[in-house]
PDB file of C-alpha atoms in Angstrom:
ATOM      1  CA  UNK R  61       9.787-203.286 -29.807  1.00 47.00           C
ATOM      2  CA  UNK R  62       6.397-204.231 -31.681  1.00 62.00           C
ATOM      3  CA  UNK R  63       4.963-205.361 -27.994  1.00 61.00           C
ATOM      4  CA  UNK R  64       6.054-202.177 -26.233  1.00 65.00           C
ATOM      5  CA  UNK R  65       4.343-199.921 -28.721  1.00 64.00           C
ATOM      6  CA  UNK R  66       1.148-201.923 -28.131  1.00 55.00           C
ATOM      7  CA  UNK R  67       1.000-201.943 -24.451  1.00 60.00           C
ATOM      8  CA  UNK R  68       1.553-197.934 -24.644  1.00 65.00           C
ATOM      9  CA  UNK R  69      -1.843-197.551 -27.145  1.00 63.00           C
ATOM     10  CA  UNK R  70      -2.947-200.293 -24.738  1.00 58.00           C
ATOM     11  CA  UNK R  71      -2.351-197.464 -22.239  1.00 61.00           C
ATOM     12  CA  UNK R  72      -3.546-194.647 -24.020  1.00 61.00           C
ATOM     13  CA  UNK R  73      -6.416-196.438 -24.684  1.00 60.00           C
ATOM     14  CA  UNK R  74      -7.142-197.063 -21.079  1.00 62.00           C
ATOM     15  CA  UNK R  75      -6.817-193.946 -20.262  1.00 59.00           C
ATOM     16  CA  UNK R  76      -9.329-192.517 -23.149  1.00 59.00           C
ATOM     17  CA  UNK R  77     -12.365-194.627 -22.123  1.00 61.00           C
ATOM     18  CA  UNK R  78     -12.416-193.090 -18.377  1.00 67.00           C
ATOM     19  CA  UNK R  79     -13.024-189.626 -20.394  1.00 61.00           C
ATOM     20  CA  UNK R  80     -15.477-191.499 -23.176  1.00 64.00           C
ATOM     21  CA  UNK R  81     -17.379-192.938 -20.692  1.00 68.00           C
ATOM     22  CA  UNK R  82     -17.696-189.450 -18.496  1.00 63.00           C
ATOM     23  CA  UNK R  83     -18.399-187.667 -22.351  1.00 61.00           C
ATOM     24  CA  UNK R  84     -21.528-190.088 -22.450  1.00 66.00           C
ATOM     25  CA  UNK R  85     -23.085-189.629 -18.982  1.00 68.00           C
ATOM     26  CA  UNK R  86     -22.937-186.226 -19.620  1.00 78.00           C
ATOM     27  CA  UNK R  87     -23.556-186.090 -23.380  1.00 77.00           C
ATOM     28  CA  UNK R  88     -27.372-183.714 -23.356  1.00 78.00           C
ATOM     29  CA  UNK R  89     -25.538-181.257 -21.500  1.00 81.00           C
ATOM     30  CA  UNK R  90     -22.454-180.651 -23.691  1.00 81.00           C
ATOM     31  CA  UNK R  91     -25.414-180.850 -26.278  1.00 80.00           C
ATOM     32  CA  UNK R  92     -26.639-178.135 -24.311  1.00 84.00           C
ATOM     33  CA  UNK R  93     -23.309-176.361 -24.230  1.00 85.00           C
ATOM     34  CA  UNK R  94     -22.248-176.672 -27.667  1.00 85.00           C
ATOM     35  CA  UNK R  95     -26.032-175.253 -28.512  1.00 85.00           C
ATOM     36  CA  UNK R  96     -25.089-171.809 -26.437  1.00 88.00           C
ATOM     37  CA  UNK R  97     -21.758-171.906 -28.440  1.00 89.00           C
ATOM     38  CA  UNK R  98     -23.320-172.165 -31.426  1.00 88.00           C
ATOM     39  CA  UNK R  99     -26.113-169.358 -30.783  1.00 90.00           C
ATOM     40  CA  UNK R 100     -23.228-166.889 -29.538  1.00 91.00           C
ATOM     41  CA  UNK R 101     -20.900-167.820 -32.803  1.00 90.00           C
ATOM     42  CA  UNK R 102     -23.938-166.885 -34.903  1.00 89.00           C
ATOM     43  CA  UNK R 103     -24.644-163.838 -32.736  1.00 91.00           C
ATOM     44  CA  UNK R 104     -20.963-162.690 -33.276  1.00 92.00           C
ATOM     45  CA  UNK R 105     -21.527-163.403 -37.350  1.00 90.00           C
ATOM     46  CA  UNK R 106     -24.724-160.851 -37.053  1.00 91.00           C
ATOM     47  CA  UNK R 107     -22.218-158.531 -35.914  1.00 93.00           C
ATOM     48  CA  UNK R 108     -19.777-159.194 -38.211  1.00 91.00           C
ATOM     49  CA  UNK R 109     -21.892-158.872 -40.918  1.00 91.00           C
ATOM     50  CA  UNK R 110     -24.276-155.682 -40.023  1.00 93.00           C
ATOM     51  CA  UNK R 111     -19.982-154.353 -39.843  1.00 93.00           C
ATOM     52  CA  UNK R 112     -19.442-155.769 -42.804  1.00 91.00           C
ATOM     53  CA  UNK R 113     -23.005-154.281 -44.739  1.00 93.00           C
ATOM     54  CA  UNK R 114     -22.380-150.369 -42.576  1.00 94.00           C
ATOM     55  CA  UNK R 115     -19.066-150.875 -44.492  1.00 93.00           C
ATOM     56  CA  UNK R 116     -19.954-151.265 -47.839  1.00 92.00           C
ATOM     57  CA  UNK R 117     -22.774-148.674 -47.045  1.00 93.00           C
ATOM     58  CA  UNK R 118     -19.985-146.134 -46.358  1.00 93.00           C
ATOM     59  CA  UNK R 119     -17.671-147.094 -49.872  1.00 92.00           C
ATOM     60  CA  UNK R 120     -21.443-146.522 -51.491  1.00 93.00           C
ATOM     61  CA  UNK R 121     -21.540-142.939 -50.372  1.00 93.00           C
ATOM     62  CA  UNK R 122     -17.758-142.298 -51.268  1.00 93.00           C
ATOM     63  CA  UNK R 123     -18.023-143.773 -54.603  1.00 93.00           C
ATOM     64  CA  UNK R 124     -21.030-141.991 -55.178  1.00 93.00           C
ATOM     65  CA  UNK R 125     -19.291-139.134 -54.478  1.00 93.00           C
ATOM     66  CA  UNK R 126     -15.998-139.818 -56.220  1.00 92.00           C
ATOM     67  CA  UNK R 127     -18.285-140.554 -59.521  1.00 94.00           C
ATOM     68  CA  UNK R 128     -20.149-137.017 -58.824  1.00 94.00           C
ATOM     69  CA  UNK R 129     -16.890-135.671 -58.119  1.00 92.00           C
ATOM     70  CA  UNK R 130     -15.347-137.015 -61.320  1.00 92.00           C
ATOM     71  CA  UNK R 131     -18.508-136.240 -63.542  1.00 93.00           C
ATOM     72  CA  UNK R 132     -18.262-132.263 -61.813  1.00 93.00           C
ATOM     73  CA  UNK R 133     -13.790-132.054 -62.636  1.00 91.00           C
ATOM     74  CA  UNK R 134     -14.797-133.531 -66.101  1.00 92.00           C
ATOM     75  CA  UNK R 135     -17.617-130.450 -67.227  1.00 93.00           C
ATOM     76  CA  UNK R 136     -14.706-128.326 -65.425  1.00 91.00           C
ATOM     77  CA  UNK R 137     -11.612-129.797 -67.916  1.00 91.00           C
ATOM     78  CA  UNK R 138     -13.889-129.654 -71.021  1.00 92.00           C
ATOM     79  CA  UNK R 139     -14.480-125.891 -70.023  1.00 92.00           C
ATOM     80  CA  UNK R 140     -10.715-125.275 -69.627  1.00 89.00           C
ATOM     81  CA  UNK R 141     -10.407-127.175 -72.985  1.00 90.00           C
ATOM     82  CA  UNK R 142     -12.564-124.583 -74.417  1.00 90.00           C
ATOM     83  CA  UNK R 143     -10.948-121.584 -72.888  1.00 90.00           C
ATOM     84  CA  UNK R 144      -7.163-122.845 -74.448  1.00 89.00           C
ATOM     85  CA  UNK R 145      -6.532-123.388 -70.340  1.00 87.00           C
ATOM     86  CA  UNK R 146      -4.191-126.293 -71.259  1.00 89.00           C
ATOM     87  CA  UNK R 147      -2.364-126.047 -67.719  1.00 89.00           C
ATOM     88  CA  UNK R 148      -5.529-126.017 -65.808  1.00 89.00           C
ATOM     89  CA  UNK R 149      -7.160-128.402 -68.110  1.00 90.00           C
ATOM     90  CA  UNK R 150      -4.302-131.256 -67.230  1.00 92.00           C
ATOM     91  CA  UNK R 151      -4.439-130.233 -63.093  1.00 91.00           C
ATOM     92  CA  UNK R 152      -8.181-131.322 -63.457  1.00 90.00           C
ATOM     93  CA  UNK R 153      -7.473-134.292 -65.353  1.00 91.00           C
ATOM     94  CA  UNK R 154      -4.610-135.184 -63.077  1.00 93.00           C
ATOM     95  CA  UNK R 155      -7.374-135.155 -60.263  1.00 91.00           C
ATOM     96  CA  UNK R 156     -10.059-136.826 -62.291  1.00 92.00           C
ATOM     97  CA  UNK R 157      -7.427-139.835 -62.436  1.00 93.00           C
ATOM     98  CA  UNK R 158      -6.798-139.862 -59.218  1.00 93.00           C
ATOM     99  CA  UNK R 159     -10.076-139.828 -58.286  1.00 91.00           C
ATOM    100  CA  UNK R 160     -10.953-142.668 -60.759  1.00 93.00           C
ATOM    101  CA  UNK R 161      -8.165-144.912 -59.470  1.00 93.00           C
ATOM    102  CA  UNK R 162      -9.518-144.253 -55.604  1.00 93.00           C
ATOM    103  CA  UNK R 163     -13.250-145.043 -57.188  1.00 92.00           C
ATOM    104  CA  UNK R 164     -11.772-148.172 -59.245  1.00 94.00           C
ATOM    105  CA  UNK R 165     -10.349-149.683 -55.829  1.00 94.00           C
ATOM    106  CA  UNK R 166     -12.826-149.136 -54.300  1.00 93.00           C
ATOM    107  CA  UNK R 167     -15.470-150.620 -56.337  1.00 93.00           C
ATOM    108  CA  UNK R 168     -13.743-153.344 -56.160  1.00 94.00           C
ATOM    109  CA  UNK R 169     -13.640-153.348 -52.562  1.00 93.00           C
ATOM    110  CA  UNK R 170     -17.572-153.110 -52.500  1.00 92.00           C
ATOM    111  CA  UNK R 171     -17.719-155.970 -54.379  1.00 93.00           C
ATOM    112  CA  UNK R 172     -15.810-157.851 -52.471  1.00 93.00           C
ATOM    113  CA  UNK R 173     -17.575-156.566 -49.398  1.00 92.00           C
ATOM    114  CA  UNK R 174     -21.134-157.548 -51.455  1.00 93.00           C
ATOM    115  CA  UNK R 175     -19.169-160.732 -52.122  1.00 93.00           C
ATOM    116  CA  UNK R 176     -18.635-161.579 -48.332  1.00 92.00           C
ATOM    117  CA  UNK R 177     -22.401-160.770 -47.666  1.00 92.00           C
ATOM    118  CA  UNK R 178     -23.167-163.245 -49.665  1.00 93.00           C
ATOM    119  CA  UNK R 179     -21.806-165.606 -48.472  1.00 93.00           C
ATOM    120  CA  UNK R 180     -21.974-164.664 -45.079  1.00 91.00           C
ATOM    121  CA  UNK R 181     -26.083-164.380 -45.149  1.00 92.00           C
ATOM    122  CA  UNK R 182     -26.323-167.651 -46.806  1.00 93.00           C
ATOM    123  CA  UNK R 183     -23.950-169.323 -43.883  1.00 91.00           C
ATOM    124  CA  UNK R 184     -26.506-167.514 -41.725  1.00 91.00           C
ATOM    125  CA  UNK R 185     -29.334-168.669 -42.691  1.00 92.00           C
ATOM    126  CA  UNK R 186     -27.881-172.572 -42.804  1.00 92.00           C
ATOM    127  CA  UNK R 187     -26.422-172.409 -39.277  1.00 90.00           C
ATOM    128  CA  UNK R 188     -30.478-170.847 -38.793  1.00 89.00           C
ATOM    129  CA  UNK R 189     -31.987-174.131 -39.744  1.00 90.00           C
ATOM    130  CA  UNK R 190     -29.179-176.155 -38.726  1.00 89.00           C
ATOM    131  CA  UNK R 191     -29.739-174.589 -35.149  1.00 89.00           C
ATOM    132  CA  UNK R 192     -33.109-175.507 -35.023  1.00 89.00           C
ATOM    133  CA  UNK R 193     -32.853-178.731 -36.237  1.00 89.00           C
ATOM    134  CA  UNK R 194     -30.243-179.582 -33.733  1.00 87.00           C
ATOM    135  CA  UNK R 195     -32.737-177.840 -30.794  1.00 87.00           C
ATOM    136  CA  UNK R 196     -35.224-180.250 -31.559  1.00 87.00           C
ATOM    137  CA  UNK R 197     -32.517-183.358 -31.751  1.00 86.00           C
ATOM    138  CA  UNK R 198     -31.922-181.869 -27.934  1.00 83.00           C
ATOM    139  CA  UNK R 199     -35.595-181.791 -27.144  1.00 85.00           C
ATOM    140  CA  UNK R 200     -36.318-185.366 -28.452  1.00 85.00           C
ATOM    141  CA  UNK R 201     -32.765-186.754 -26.888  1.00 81.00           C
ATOM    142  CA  UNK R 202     -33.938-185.200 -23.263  1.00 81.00           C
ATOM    143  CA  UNK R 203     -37.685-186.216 -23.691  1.00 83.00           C
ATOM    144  CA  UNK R 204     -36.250-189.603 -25.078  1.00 83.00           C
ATOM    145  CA  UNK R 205     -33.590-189.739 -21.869  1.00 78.00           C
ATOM    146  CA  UNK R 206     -36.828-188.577 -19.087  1.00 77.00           C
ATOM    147  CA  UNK R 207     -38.969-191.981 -21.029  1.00 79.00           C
ATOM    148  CA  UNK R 208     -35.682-193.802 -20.041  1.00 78.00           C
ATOM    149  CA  UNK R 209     -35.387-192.663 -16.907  1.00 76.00           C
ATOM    150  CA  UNK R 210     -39.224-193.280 -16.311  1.00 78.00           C
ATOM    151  CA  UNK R 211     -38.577-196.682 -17.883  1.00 77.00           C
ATOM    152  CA  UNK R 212     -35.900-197.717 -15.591  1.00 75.00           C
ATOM    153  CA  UNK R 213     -38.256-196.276 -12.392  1.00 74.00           C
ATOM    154  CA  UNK R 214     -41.382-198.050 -13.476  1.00 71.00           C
ATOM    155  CA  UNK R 215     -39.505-201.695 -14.039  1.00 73.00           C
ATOM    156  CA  UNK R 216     -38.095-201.146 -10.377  1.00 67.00           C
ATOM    157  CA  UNK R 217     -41.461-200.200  -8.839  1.00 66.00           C
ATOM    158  CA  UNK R 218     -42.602-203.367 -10.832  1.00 63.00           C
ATOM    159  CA  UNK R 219     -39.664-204.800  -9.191  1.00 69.00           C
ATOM    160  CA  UNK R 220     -40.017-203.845  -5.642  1.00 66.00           C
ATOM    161  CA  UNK R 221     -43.871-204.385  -6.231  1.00 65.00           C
ATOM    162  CA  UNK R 222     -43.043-208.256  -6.718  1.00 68.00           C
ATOM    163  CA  UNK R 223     -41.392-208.385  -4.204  1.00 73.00           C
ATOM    164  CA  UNK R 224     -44.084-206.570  -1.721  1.00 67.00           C
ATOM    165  CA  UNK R 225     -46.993-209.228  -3.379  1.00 71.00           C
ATOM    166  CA  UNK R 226     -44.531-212.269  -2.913  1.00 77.00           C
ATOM    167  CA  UNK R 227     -44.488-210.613   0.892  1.00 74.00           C
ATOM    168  CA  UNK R 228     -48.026-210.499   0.919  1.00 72.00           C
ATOM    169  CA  UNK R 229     -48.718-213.888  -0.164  1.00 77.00           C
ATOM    170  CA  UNK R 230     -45.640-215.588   2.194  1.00 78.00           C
ATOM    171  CA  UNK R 231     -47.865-213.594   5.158  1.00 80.00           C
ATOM    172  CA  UNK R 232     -51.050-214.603   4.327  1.00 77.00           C
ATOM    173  CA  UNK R 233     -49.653-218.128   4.006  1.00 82.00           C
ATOM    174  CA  UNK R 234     -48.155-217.990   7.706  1.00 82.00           C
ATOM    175  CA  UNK R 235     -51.912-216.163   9.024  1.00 81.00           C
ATOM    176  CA  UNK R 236     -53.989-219.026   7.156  1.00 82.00           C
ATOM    177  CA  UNK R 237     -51.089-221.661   8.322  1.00 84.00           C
ATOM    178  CA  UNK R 238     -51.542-220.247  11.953  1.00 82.00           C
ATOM    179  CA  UNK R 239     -55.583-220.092  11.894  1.00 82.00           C
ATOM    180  CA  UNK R 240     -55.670-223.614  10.310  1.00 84.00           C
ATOM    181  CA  UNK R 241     -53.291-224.711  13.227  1.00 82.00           C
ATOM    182  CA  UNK R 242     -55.640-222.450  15.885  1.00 82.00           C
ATOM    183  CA  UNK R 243     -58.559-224.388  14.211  1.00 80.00           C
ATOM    184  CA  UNK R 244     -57.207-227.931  15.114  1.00 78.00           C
ATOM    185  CA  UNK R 245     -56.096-227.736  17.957  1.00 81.00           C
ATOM    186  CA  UNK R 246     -59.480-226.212  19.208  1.00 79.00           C
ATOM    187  CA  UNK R 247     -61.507-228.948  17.865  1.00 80.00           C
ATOM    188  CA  UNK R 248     -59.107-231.253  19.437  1.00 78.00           C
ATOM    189  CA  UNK R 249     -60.015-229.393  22.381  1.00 75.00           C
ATOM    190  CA  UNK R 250     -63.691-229.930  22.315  1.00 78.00           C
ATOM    191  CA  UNK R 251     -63.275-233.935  21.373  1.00 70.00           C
ATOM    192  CA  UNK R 252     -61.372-234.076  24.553  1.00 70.00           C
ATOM    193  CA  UNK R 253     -63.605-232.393  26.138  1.00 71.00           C
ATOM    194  CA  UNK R 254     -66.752-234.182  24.819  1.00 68.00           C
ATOM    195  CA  UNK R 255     -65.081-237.611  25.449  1.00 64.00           C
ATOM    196  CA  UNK R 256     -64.121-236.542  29.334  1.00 66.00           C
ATOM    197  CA  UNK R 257     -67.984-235.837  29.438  1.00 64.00           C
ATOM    198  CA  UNK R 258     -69.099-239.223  27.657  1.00 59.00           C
ATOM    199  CA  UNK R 259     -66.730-240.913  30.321  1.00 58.00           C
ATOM    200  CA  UNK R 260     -68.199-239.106  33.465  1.00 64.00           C
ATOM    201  CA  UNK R 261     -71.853-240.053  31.980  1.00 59.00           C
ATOM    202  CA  UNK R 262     -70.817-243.635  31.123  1.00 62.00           C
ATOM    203  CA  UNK R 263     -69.217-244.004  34.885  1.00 64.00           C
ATOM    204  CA  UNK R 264     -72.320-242.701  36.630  1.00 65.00           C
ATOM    205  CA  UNK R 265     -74.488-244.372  34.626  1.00 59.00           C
ATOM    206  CA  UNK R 266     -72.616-247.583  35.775  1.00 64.00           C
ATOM    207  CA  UNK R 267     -72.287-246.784  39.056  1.00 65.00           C
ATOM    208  CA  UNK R 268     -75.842-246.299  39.130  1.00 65.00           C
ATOM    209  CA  UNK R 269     -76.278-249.541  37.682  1.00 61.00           C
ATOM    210  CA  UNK R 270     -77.529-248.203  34.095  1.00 61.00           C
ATOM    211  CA  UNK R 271     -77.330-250.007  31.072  1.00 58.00           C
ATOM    212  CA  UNK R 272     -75.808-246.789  28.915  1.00 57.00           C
ATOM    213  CA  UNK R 273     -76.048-249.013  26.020  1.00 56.00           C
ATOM    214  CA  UNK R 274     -72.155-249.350  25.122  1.00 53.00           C
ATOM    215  CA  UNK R 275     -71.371-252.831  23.895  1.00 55.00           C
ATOM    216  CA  UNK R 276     -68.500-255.424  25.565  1.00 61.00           C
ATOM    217  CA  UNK R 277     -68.012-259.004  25.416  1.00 63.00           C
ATOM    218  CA  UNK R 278     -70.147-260.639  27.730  1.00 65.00           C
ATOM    219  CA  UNK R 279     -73.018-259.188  25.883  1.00 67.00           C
ATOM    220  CA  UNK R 280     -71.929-260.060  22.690  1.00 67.00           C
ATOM    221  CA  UNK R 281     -71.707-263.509  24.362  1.00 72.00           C
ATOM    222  CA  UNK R 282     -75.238-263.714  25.875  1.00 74.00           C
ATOM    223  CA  UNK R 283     -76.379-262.203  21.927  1.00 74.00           C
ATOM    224  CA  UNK R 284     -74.882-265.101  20.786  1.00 74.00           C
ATOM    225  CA  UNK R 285     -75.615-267.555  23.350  1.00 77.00           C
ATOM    226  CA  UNK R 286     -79.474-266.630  23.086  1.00 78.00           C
ATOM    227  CA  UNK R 287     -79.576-266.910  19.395  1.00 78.00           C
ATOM    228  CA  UNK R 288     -78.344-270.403  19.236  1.00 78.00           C
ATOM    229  CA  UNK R 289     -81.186-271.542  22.015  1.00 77.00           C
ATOM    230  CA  UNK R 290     -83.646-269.658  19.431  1.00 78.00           C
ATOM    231  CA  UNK R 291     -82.664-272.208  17.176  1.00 75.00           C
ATOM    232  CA  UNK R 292     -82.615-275.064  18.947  1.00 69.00           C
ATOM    233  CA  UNK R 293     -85.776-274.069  20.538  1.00 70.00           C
ATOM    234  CA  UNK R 294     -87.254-274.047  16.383  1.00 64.00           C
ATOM    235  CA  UNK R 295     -85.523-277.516  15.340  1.00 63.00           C
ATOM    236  CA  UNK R 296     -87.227-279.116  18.652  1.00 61.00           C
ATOM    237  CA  UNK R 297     -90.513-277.604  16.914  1.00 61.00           C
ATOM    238  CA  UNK R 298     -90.514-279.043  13.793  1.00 60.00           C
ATOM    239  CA  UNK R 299     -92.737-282.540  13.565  1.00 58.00           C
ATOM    240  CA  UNK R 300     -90.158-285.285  13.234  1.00 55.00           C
ATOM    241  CA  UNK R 301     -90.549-287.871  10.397  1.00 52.00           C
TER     242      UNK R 301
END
């Protein structure tokens, strides 16, 4: 039972990271998103509490008029009191309670209401800062995302810019390869060429019955043979003893 429970949060688990991984490709704009909610949930506490402050405005001018009210029934008992109008006297002090149990409530309503203020204004002002902060968290994770971005574009231009030099230089390599080639075979050209001249020369010149200088055999021969009569011609010289 142990190994079907695992291979279900196996499965649950494989289906969460589709959704993880789609939350992260996309994490600036919920950022974004969540920054709109935010500024409308503090727009909607604004309301809330300039309701809340017209509220406790309004209990101001109705206790301030209960307490007047009070203050005016009390002169008017007290004058009753005076006059022996005992039956008049307790109809205004019937009122006066009244009155003071509607002004008790609902000073304690106001200060509820100045309690809520409070604490509203102060939640305010946090979620103020807070909201700032977190704008320029967005601001430095988008300008921190575009240096990626850049990042990522600059190492494939230095990429693809390898590659275009590595181009370059195989090219050049084939051009040099091909002039070097275009090179030899020209000067092999114009030996040819200058050694089918030299024979033409060397042929007329024999033909002609020219000596065009060019050594062979028999003339190394007749070198040799006249040298060695040179020196038989000097040892016949020499005086004998």
């Amino acid at each position: 039972m142990s190994i079907w429970r695992k291979m279900n949060t196996l499965f649950r688990a494989s289906a969460h990271e589709p959704v993880a991984r789609l939350v992260d490709a996309n994490d600036i704009r919920i950022f974004e998103q969540e920054l709109r909610d935010a500024e409308q949930a503090i727009a909607r506490s604004k309301r809330e509490l300039a309701h809340l402050m017209a509220e406790k405005t309004r209990l101001d001018r109705d206790n301030t008029g209960l307490q007047a009210a009070i203050s005016k029934r009390e002169q008017q008992a007290s004058q009753a009191l005076e006059q022996n109008e005992e039956t008049l006297a307790l109809e205004l002090a019937n009122l006066i309670a009244e009155d003071e149990t509607v002004l008790q409530r609902q000073q304690q309503q106001h200060a509820k209401l100045q309690q809520q203020e409070s604490e509203l204004r102060r939640q305010l002002r946090d979620s103020g800062r807070a909201l700032k902060h977190f704008y320029s968290e967005m601001r430095l994770a988008k300008a921190n995302r575009h240096a990626e971005q850049i990042t990522r574009q600059l190492r494939g231009h230095a990429t693809g810019l390898h590659s275009y030099m590595e181009d370059l230089n195989v090219s050049a390599d084939r051009i040099r390869a091909r002039q070097t080639e275009a090179e030899d075979v020209e000067a092999a050209l114009t030996e040819l060429d200058e050694e089918q001249q030299h024979g033409d020369l060397d042929a007329r010149l024999k033909a002609a019955g020219i000596d065009n200088g060019v050594s062979d055999g028999a003339k190394v021969l007749e070198r040799l043979r006249a040298a060695q009569a040179q020196i038989g011609q000097a040892d016949n010289s020499q005086p004998q003893p």
